[in-house]
Coordinates of N, CA, C and O in Angstrom, one line a residue:
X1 N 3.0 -11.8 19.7 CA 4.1 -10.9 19.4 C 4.2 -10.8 17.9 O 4.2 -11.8 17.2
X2 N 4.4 -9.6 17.3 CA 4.4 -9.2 16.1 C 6.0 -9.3 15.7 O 6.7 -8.5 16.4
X3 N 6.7 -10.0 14.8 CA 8.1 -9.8 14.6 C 8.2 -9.4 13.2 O 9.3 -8.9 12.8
X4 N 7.4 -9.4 12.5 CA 7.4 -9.4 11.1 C 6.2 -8.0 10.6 O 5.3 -8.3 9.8
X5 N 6.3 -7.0 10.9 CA 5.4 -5.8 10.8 C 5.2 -5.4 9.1 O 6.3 -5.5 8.5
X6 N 4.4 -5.1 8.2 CA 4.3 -4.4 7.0 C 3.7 -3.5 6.9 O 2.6 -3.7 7.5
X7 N 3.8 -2.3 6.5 CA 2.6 -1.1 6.7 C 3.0 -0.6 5.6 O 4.1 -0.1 5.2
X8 N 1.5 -0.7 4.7 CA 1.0 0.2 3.8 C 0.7 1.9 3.6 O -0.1 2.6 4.1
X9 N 1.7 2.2 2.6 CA 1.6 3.8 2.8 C 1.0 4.5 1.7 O 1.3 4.0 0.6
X10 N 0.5 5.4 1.6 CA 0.2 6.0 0.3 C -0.2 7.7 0.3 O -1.1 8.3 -0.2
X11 N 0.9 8.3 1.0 CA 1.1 9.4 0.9 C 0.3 10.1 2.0 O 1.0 11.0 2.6
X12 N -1.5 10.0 2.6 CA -2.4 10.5 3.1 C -2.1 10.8 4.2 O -1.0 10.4 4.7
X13 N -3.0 11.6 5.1 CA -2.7 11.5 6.2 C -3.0 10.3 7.1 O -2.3 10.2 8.1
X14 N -4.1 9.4 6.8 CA -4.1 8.5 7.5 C -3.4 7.1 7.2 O -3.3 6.2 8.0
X15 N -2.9 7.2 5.7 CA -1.5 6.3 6.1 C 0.2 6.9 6.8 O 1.2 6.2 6.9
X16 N 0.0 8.1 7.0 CA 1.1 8.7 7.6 C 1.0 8.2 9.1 O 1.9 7.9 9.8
X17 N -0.5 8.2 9.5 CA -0.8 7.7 10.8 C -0.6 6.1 11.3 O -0.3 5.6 12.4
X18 N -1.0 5.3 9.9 CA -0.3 4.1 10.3 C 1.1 3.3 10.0 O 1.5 2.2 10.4
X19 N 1.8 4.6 9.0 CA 3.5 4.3 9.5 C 3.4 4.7 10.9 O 3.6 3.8 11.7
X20 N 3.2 5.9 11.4 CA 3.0 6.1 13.1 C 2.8 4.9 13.8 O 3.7 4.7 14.7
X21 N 2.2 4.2 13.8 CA 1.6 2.9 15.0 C 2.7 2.0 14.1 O 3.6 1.6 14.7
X22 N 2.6 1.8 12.8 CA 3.7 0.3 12.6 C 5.4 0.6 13.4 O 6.0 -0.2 14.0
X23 N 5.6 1.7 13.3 CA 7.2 2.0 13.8 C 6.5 1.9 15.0 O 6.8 0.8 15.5
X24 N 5.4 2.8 16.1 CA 5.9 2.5 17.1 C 5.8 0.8 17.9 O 6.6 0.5 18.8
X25 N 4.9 -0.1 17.2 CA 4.7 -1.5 16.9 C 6.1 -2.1 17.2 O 6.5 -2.8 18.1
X26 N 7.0 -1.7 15.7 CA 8.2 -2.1 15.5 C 9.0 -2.7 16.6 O 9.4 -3.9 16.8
X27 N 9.2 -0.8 17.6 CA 9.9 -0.2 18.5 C 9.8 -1.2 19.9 O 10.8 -1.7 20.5
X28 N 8.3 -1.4 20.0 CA 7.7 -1.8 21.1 C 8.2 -3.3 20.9 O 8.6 -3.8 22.0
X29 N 8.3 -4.1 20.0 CA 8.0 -5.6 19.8 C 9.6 -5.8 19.5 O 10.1 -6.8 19.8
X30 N 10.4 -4.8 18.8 CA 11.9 -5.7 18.8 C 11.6 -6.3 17.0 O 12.4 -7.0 16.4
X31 N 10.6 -5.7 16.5 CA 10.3 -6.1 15.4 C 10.6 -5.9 13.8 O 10.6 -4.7 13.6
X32 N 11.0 -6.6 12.7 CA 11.7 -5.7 11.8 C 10.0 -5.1 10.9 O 8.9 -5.5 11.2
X33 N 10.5 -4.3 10.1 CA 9.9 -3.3 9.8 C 9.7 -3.5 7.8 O 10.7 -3.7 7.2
X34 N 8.7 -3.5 7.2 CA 8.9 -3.3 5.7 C 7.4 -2.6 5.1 O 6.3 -3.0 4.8
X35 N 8.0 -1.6 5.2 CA 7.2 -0.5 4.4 C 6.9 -0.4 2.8 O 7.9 -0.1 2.0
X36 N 5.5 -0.8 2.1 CA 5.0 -0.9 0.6 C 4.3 0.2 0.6 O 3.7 0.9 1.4
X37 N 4.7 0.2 -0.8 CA 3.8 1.1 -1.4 C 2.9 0.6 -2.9 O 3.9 0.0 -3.5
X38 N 2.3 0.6 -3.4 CA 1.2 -0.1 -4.2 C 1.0 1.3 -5.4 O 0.2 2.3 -5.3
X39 N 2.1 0.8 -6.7 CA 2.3 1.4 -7.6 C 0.9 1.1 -8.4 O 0.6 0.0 -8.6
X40 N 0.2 1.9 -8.6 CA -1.6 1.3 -8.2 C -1.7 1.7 -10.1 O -2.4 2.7 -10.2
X41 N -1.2 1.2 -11.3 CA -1.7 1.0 -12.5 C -2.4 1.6 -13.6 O -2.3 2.3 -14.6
X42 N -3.7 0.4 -12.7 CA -4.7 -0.2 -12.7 C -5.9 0.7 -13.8 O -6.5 0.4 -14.8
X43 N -5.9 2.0 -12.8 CA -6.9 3.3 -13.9 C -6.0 4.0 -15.0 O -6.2 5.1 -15.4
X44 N -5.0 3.3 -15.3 CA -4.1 4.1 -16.5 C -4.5 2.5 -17.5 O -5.1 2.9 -18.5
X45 N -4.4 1.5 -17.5 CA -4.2 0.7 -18.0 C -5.3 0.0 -18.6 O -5.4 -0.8 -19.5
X46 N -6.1 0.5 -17.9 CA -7.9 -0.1 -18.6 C -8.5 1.1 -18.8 O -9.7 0.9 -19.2
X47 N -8.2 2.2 -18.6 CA -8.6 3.4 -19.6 C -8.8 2.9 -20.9 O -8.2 1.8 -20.9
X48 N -9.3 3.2 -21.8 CA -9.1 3.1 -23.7 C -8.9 3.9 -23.9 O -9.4 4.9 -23.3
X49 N -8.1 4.0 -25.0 CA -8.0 5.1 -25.7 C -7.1 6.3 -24.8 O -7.1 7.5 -25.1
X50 N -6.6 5.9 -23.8 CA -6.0 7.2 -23.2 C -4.0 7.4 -23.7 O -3.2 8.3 -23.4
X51 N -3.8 5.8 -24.5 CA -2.9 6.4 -25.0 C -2.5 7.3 -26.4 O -1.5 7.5 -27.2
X52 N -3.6 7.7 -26.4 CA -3.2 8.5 -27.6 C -3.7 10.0 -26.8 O -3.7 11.0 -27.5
X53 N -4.0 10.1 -25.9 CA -3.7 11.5 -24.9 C -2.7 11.8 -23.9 O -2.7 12.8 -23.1
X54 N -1.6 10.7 -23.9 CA -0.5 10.8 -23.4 C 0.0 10.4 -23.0 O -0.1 11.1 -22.0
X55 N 1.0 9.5 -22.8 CA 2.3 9.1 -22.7 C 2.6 8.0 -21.4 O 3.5 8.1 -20.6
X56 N 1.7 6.8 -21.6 CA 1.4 6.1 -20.3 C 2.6 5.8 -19.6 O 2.8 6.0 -18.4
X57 N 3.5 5.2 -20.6 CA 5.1 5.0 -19.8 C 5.4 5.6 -19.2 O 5.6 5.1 -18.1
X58 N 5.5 7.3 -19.5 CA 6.2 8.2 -19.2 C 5.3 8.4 -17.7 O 6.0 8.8 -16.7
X59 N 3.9 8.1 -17.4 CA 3.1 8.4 -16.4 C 3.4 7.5 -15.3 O 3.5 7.8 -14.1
X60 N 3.5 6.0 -16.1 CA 4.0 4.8 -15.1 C 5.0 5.3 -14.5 O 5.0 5.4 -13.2
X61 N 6.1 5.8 -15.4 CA 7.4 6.0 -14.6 C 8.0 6.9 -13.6 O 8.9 6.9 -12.8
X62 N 6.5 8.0 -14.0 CA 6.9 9.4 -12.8 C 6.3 8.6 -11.5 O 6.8 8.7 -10.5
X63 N 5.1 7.8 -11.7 CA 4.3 6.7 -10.4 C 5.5 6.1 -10.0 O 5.9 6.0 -8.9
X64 N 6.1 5.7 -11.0 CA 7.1 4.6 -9.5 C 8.0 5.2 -8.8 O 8.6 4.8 -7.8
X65 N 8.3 6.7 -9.7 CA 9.6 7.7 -9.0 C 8.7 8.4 -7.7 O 9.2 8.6 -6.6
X66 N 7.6 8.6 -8.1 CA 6.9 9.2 -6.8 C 6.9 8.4 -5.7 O 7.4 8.6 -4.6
X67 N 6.1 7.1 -6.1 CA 6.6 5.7 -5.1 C 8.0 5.4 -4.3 O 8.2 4.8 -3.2
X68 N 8.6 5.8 -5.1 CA 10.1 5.5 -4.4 C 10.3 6.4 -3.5 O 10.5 6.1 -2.4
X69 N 10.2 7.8 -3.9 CA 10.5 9.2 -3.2 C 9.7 8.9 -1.8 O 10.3 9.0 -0.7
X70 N 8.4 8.6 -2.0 CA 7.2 8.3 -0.6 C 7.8 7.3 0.3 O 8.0 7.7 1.5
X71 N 8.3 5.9 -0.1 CA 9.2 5.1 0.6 C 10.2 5.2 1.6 O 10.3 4.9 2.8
X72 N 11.1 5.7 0.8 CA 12.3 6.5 1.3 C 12.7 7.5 2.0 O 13.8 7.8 2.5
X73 N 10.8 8.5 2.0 CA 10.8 9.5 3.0 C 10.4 8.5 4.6 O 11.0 8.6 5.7
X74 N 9.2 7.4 4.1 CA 9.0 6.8 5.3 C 10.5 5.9 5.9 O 10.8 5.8 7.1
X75 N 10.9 5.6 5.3 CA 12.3 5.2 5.9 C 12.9 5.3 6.8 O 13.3 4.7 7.7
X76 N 12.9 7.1 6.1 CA 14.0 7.8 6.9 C 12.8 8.2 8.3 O 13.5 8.3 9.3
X77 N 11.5 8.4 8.5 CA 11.1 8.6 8.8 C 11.1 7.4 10.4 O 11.0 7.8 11.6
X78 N 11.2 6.3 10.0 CA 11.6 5.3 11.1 C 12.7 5.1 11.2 O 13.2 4.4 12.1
X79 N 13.3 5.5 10.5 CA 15.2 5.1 11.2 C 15.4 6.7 12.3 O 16.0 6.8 13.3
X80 N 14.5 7.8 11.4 CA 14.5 8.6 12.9 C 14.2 8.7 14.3 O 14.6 9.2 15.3
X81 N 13.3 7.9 13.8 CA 12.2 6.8 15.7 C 13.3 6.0 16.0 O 13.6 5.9 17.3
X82 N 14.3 5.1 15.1 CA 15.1 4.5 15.6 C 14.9 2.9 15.7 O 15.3 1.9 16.4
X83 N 14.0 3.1 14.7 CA 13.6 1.8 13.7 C 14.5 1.4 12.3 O 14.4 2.3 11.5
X84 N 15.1 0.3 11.8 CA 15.4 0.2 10.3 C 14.5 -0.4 9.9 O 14.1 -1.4 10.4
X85 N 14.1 0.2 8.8 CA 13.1 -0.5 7.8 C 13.6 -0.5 6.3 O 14.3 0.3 5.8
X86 N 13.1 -1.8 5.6 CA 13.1 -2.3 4.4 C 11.8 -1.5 3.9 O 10.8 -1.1 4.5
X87 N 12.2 -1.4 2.6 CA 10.8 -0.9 1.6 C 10.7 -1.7 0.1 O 11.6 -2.2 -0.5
X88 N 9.8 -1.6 -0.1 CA 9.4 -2.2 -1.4 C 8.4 -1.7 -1.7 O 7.5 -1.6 -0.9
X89 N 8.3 -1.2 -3.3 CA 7.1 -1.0 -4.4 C 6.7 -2.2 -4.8 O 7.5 -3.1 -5.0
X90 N 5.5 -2.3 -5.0 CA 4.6 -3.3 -5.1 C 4.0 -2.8 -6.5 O 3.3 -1.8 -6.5
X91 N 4.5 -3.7 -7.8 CA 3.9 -3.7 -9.0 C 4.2 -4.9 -9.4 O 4.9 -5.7 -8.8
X92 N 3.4 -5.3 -10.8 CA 3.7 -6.2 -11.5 C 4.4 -5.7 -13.1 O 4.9 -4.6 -13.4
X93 N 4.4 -6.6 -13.9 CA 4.9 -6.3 -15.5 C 4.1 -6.7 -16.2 O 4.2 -6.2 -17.3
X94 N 2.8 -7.7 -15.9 CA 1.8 -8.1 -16.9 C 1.0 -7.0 -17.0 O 0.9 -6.2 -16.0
X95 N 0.4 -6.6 -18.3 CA -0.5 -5.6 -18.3 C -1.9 -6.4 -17.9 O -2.8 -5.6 -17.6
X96 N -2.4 -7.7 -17.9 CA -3.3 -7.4 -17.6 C -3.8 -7.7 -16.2 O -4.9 -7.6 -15.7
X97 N -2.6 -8.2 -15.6 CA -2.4 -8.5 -14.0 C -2.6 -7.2 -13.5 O -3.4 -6.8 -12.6
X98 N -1.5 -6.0 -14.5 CA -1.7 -4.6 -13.7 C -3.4 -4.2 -13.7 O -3.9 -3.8 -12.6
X99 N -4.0 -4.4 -14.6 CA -5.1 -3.9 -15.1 C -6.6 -4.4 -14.2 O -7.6 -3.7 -14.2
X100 N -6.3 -5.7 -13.5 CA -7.3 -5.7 -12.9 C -7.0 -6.1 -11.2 O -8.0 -6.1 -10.5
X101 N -5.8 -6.4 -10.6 CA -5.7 -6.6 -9.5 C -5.5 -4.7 -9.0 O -4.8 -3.7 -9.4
X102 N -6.6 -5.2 -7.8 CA -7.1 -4.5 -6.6 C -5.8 -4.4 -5.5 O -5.2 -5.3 -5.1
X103 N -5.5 -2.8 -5.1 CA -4.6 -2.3 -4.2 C -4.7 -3.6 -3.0 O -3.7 -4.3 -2.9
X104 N -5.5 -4.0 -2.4 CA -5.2 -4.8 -1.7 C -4.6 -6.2 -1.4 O -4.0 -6.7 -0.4
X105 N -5.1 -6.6 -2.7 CA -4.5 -7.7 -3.2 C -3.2 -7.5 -3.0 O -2.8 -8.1 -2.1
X106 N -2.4 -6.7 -3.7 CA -1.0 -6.5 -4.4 C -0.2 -6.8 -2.3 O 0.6 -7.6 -1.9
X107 N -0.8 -5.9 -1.9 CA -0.7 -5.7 0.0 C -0.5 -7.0 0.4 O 0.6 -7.5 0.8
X108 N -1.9 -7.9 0.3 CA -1.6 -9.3 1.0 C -0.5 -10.5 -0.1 O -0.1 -11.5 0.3
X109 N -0.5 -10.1 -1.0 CA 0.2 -11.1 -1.6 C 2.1 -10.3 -1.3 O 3.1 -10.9 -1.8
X110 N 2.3 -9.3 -0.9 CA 3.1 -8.9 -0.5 C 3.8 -9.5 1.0 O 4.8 -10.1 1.3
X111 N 2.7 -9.1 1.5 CA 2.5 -9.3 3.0 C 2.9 -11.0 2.9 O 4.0 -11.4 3.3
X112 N 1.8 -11.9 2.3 CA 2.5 -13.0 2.2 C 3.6 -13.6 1.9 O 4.2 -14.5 2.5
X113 N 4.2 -12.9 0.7 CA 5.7 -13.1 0.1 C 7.1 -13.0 1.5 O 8.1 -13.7 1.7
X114 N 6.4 -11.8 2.1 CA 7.7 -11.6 3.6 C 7.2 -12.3 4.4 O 7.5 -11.8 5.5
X115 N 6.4 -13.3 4.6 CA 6.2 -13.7 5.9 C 5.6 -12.7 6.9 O 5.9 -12.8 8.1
X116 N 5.1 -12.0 6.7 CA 4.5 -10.7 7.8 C 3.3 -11.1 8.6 O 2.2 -11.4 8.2
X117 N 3.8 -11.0 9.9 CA 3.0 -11.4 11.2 C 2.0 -10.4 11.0 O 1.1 -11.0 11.5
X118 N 1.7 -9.5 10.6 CA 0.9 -8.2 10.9 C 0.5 -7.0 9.9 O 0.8 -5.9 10.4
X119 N -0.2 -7.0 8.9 CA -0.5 -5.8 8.2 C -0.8 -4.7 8.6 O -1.9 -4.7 9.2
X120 N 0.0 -3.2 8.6 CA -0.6 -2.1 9.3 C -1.1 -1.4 8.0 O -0.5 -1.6 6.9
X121 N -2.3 -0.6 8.3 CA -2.7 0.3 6.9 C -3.7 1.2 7.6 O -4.1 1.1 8.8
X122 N -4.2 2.1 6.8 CA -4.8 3.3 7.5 C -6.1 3.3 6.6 O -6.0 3.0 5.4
X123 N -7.0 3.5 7.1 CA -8.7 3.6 6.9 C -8.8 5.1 7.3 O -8.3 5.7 8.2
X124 N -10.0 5.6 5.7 CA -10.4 6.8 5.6 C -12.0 6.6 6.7 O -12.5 7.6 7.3
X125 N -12.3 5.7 6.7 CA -13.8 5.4 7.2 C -14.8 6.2 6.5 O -15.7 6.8 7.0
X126 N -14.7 6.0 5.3 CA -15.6 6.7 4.8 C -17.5 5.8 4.5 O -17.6 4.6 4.9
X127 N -18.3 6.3 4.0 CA -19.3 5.7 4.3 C -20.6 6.4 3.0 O -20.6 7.5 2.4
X128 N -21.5 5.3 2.8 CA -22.0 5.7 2.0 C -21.6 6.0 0.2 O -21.1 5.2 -0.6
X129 N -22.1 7.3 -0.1 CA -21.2 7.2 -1.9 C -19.7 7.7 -2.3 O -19.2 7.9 -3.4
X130 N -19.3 7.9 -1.1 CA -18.0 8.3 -0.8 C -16.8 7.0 -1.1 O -15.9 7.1 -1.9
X131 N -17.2 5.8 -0.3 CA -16.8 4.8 0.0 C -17.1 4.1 -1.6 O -16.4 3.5 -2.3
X132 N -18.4 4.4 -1.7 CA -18.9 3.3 -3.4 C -17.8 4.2 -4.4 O -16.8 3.7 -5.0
X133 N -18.0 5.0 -4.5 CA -17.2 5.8 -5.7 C -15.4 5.4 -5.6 O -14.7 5.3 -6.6
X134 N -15.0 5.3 -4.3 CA -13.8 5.8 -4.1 C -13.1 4.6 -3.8 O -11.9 4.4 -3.6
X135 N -13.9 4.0 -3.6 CA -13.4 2.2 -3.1 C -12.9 2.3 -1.5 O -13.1 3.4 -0.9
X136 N -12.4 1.4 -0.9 CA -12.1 0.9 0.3 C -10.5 -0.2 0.2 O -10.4 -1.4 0.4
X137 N -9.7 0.6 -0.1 CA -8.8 -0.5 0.4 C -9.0 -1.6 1.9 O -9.1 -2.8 2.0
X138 N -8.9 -0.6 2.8 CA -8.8 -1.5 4.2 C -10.0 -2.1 4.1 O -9.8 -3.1 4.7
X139 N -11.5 -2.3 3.6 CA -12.1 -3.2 3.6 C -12.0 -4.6 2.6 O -12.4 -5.7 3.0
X140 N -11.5 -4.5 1.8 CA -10.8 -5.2 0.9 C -9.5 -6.3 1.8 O -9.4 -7.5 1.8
X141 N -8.7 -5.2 2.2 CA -8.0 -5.9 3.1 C -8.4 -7.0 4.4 O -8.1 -8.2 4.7
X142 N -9.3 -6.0 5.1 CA -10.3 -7.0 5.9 C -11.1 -8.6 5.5 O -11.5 -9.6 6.1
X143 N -11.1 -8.2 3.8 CA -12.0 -9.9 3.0 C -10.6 -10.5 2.9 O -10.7 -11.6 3.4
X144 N -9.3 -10.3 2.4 CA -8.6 -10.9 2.1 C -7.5 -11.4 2.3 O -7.0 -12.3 1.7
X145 N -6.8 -10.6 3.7 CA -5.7 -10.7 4.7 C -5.6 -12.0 5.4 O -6.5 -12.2 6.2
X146 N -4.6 -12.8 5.2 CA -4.7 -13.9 5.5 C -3.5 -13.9 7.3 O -3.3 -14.8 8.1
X147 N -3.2 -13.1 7.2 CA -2.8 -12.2 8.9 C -3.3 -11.8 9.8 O -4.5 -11.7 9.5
X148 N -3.0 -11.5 10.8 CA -3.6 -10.4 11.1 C -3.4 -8.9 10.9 O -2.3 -8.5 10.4
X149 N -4.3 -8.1 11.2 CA -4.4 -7.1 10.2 C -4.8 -6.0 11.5 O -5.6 -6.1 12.4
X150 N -4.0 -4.7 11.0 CA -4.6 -3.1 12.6 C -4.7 -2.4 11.5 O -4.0 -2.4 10.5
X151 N -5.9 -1.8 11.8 CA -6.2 -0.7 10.5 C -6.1 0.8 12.0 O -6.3 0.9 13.2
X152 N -5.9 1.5 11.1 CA -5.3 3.1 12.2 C -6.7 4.0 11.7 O -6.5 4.5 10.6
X153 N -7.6 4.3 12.2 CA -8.5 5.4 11.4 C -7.9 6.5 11.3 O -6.9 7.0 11.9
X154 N -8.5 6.8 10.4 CA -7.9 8.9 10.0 C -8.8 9.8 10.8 O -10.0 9.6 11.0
X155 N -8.2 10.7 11.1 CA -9.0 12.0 11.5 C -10.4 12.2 11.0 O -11.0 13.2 11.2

């Protein structure tokens, strides 16, 4: 039995699909609910030279407003189903922690911080130079989730 649910969101459609399964998870299990999102840095921060093309703060800070806004739609989105959920953005303040930890990391050390019986997150399944170029969270997740872990495929 899953009592402790986390599901990773990041706007797509296939993490829209695994808020889908985490609430109905939730629903099914009597389970509480905490929805992250992964204020992701990392390519603003080890850029060179990109602060003098513009205004990195100002870019961090529209990321974490966007993050918040994403959260809070999923929220409301399970208190509609008739689920309450907790949310949290997932950042740090070290620049060079921002700079080199990996979206999934940030997830399991998240996940570990609540106690979460269960990581939900959504897989593009992509393959080939799609996957090399663009990285793989949920496989990442797969090396380093110390839970158990439902990945939701996308369309």
């Amino acid at each position: 039995m899953y009592k402790r649910i986390l599901v990773a969101v990041d706007d797509s459609a296939t993490s829209n699909a695994a808020l889908d399964e985490a609430i109905t998870l939730a629903k099914a299990m009597g389970g509480a609910l905490r929805i992250v999102h992964v204020a992701d840095e990392a390519p603003i921060r080890s850029t060179v030279g990109l602060e003098a093309l513009l205004d990195v703060a100002q870019v961090e800070e529209a990321m974490r407003k966007a993050g918040t806004a994403l959260l809070d739609a999923a929220a409301k989105k399970a208190a509609d189903a008739g689920v309450q959920a907790e949310t949290a953005l997932l950042e740090g303040d070290d620049k060079i922690e921002l700079a080199h930890k990996r979206v999934a990391e940030w997830i399991v050390e998240g996940a570990t911080a609540w106690q979460a019986d269960v990581i939900v997150a959504g897989t593009h399944g992509r393959r080939g130079f799609a996957r090399l170029f663009v990285g793989n969270v949920a496989e990442d997740l797969v090396r380093l989730a110390t839970t158990s872990l439902i990945l939701v495929r996308g369309q």
